[in-house]
GROMACS .gro file of C-alpha atoms in nm:
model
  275
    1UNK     CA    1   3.668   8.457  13.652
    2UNK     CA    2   3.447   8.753  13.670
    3UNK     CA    3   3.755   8.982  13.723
    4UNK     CA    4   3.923   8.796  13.410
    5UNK     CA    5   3.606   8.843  13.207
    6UNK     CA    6   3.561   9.244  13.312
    7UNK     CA    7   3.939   9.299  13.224
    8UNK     CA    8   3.885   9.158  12.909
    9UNK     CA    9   3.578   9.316  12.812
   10UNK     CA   10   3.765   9.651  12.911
   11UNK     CA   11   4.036   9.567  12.687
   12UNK     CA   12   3.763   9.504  12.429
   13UNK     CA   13   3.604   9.806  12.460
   14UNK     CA   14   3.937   9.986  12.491
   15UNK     CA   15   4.088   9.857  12.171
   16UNK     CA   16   3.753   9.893  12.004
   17UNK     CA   17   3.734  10.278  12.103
   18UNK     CA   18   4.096  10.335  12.045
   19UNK     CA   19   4.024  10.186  11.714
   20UNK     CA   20   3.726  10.405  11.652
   21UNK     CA   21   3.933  10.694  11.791
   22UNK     CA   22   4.185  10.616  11.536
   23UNK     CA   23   3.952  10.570  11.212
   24UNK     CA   24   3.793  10.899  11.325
   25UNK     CA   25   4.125  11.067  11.331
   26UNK     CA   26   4.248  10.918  10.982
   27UNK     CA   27   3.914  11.026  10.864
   28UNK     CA   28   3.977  11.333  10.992
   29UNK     CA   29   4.349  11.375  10.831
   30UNK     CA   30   4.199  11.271  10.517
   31UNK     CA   31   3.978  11.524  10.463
   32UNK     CA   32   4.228  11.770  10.598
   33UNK     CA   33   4.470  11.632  10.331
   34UNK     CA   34   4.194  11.677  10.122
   35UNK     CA   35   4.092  12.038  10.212
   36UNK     CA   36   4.506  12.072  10.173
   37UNK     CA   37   4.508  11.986   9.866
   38UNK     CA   38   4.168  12.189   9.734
   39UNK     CA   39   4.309  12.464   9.884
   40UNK     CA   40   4.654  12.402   9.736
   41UNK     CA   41   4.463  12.383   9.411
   42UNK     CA   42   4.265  12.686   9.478
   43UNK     CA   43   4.580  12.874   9.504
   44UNK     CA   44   4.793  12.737   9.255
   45UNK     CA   45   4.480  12.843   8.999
   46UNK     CA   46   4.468  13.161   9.150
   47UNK     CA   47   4.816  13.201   9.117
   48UNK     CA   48   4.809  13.121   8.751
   49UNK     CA   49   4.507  13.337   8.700
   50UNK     CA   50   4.679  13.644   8.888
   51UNK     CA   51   5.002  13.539   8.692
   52UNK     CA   52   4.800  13.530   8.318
   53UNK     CA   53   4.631  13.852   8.401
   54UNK     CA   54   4.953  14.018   8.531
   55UNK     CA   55   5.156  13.862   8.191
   56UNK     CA   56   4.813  14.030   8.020
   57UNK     CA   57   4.859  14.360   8.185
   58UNK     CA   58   5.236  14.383   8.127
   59UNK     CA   59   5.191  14.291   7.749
   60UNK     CA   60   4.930  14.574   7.720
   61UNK     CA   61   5.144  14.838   7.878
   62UNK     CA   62   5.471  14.690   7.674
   63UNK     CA   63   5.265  14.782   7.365
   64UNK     CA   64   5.119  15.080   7.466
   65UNK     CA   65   5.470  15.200   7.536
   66UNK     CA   66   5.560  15.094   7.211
   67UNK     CA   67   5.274  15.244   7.017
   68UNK     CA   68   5.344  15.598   7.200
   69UNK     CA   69   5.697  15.589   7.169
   70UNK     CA   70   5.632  15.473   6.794
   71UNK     CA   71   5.401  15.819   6.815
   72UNK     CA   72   5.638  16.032   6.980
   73UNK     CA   73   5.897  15.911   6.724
   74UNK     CA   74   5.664  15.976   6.466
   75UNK     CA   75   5.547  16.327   6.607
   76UNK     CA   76   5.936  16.420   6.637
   77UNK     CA   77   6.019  16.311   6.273
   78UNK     CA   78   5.726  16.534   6.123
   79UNK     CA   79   5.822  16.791   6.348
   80UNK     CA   80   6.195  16.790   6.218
   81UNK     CA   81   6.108  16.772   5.879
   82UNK     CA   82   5.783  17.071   5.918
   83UNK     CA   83   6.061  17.293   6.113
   84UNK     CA   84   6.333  17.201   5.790
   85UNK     CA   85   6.052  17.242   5.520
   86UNK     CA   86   5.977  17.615   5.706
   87UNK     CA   87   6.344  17.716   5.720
   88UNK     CA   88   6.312  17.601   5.324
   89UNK     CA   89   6.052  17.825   5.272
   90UNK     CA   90   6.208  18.120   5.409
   91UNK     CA   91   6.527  18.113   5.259
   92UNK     CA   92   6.373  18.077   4.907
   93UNK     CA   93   6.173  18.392   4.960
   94UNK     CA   94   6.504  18.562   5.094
   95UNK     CA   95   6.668  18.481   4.777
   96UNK     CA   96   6.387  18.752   4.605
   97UNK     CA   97   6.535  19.003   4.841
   98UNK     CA   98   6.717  19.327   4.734
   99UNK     CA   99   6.928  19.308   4.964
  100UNK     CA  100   7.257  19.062   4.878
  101UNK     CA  101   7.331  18.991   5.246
  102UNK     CA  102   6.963  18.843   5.331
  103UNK     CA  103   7.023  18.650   4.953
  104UNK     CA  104   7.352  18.541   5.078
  105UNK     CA  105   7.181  18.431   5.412
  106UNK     CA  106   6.943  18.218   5.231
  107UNK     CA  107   7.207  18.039   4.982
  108UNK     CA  108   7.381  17.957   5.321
  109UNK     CA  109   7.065  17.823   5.497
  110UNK     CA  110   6.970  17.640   5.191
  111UNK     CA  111   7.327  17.461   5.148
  112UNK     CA  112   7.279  17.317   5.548
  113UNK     CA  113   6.989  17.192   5.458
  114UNK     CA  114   7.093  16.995   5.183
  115UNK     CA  115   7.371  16.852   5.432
  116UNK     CA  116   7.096  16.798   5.689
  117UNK     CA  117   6.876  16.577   5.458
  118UNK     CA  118   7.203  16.367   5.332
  119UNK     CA  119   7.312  16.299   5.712
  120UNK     CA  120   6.994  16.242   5.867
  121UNK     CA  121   6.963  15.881   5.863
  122UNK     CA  122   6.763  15.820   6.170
  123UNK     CA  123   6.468  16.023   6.052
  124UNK     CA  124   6.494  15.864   5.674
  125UNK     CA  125   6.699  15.552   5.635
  126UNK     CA  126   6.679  15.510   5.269
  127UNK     CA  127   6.956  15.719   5.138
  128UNK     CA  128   6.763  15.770   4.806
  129UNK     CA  129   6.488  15.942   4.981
  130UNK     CA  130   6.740  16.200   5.186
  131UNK     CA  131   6.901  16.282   4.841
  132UNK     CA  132   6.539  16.377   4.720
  133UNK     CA  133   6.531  16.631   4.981
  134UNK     CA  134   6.854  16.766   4.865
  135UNK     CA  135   6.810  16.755   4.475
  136UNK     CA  136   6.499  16.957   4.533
  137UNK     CA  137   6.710  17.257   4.655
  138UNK     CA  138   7.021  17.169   4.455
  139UNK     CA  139   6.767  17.238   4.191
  140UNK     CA  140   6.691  17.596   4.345
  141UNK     CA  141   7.056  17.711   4.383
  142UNK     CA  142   7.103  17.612   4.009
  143UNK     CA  143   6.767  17.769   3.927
  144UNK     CA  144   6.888  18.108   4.074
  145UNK     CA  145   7.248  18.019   3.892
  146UNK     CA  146   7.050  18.062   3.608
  147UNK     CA  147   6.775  18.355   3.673
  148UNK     CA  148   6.885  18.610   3.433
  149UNK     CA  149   7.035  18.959   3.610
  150UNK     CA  150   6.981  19.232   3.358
  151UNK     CA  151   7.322  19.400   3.441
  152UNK     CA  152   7.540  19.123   3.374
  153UNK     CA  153   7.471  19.256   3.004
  154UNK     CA  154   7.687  19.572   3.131
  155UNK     CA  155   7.886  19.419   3.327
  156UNK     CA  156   8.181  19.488   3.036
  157UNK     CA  157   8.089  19.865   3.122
  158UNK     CA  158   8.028  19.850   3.458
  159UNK     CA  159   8.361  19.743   3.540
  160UNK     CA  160   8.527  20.009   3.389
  161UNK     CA  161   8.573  20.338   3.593
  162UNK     CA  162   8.292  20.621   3.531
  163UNK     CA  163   8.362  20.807   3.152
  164UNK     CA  164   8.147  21.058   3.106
  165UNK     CA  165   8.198  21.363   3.065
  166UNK     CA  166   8.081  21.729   3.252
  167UNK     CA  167   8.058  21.874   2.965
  168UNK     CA  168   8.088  21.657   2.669
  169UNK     CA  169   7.731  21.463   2.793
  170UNK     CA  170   7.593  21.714   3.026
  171UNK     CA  171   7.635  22.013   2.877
  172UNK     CA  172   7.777  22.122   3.165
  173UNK     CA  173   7.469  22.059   3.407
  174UNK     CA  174   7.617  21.942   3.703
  175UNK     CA  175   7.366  21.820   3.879
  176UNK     CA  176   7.233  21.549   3.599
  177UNK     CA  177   7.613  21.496   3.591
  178UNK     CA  178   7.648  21.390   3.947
  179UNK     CA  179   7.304  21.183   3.920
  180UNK     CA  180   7.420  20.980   3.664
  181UNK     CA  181   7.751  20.914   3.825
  182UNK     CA  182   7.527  20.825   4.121
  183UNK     CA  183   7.348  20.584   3.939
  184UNK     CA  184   7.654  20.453   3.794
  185UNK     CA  185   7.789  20.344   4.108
  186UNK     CA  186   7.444  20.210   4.252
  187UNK     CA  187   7.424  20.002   3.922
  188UNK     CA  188   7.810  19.891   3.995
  189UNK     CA  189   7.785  19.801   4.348
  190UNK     CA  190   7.485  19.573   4.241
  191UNK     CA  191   7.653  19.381   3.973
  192UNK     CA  192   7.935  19.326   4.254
  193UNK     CA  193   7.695  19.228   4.519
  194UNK     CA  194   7.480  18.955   4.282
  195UNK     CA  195   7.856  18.850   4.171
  196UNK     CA  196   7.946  18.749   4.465
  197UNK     CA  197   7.574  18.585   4.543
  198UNK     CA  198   7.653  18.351   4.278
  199UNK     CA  199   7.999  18.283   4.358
  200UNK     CA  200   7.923  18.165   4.677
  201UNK     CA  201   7.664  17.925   4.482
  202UNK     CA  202   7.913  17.801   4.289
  203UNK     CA  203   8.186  17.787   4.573
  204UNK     CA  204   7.951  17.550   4.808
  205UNK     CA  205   7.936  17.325   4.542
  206UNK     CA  206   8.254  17.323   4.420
  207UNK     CA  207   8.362  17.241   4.799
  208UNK     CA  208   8.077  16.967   4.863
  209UNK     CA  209   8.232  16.820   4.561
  210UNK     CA  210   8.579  16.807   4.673
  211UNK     CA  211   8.724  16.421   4.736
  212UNK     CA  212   8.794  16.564   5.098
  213UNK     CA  213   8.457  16.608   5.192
  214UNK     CA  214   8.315  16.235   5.329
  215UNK     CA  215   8.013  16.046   5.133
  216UNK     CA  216   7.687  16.116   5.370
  217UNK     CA  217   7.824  16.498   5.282
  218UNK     CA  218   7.896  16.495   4.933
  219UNK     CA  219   7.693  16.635   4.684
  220UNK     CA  220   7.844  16.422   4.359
  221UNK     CA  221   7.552  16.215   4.315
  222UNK     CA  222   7.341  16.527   4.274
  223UNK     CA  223   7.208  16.676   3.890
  224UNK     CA  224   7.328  16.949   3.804
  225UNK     CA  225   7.140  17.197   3.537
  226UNK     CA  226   7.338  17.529   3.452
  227UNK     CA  227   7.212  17.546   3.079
  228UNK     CA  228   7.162  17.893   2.895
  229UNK     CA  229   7.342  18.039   3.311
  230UNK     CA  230   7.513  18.349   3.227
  231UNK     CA  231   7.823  18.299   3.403
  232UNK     CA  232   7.944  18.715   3.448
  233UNK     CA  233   8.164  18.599   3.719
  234UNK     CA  234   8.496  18.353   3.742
  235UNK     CA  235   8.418  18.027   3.788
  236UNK     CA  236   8.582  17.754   3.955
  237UNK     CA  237   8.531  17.396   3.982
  238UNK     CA  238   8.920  17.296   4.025
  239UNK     CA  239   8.933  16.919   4.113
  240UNK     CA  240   8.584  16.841   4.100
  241UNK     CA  241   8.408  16.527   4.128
  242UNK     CA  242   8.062  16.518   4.021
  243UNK     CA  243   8.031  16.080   4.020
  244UNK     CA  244   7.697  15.959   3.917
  245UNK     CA  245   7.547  16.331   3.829
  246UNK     CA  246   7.451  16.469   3.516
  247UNK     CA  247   7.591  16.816   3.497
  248UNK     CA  248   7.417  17.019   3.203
  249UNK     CA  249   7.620  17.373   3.088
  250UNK     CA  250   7.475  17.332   2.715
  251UNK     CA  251   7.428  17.679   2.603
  252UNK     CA  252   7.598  17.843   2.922
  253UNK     CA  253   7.801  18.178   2.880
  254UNK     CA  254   8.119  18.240   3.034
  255UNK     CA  255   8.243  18.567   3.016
  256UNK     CA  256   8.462  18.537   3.315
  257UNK     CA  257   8.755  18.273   3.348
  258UNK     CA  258   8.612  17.942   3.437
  259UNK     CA  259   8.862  17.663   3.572
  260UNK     CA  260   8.745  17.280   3.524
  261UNK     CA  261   9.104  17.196   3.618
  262UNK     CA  262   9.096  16.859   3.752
  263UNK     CA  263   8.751  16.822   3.739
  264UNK     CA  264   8.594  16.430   3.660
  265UNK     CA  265   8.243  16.424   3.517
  266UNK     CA  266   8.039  16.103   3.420
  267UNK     CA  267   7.812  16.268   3.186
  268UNK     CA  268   7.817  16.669   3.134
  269UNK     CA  269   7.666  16.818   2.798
  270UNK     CA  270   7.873  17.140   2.701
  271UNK     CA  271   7.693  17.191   2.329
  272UNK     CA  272   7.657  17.527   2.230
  273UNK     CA  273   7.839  17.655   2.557
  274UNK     CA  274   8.034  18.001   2.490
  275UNK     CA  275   8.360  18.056   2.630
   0.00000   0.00000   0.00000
């Protein structure tokens, strides 16, 4: 009996320990589950933290890229223009030259610019702004078209051969004979240079105005003024097509054969124009 009562009290005790032993181990797991979880937390808001801060930091640098390539873009299109604006510039002043091949120079440099303006649509997308940029030198070339040239009022004499005579004029001095003849020539190599000045003027248009040449090229939706021009020098404008300009020749002089053959104009004034 004693034996049957000290095994049972030993089971006792042994269940109630392993009992204990047991609620201190779930206790246990609990609170690891629950230090588990709190740190599982603690991580997943750090994460999200690190992961706003990161989205945050990659925004920022997404617009500061933007904002300095929107600079450099900017920088690049002032530069462009400042460097097309200079090369302006120049080639007006060497259109005042004496000298026909630095004018002839400048007429070229001025007619790629006006080609430059009308195809550069990255710089300026509105095509009404790039042909802005072009009228503005259109309206030099027809501004130089126009600059009297005080020989063109010899020209009917200058392109005759030298008359004069030794003796009929001179009185037999040679020597004011030969500097007269001199100056004869000088005065008829002139005329011949600014003649052919102009005509290359006239002959860029006339070619940017041709059907052949595409529509970001073509210069038909430029004004055109050529009033009181003193045309001492065969003009051509064979085929012609000035679309939506106004072309003004009113009280032009043509002393030299001028061709409109072919030509289309939707409004050109020819009043008081001398043929």
């Amino acid at each position: 009996h004693i034996l049957y009562v000290t095994g049972g009290t030993i089971a006792v005790l042994g269940l109630v320990e392993t009992h204990r032993k047991n609620t201190t181990d779930r206790i246990k797991a609990d609170a690891d589950i629950q230090n588990y979880q709190a740190s599982q937390a603690h991580q997943a808001k750090t994460l999200a933290e690190q992961a706003r801060h990161f989205t945050e930091t990659i925004e920022k640098e997404r617009e500061k890229i933007k904002a300095d390539k929107d600079k450099n873009e900017q920088d690049h299109i002032r530069q462009v223009h400042a460097e097309r604006r200079s090369r302006y510039t120049t080639a007006i002043e060497q259109l005042s030259s004496d000298k026909a091949s630095i004018r002839l120079g400048g007429v070229y440099t001025l007619v790629g610019l006006v080609d430059e303006w009308l195809a550069d649509d990255k710089t300026i997308p509105n095509i009404e702004e790039r042909r802005k940029e072009g009228q503005v030198i259109i309206n030099n070339l027809c501004a130089y078209i126009r600059s009297p040239f005080l020989l063109a009022e010899r020209a009917e004499q200058l392109d005759k051969p030298y008359a004069k005579d030794l003796q009929k004029n001179f009185g037999g001095d040679i020597e004011k004979f030969n500097e007269d003849k001199q100056y004869f020539a000088q005065e008829k190599a002139a005329l011949e240079e600014e003649r052919q000045v102009r005509q290359s003027i006239i002959k860029e248009i006339r070619e940017h105005l041709s059907k052949n040449y595409s529509e970001s090229s073509s210069w038909s939706d430029f004004d055109y003024d050529f009033s009181h021009a003193h045309f001492f020098y065969p003009v051509n404008f064979i085929n012609s097509y000035f679309g939506t300009s106004i072309v003004n020749f009113s009280g032009a002089k043509f002393t030299e054969r001028a061709d409109f053959s072919e030509a289309k104009f939707t409004q050109a004034n020819f009043s008081r124009a001398t043929f």
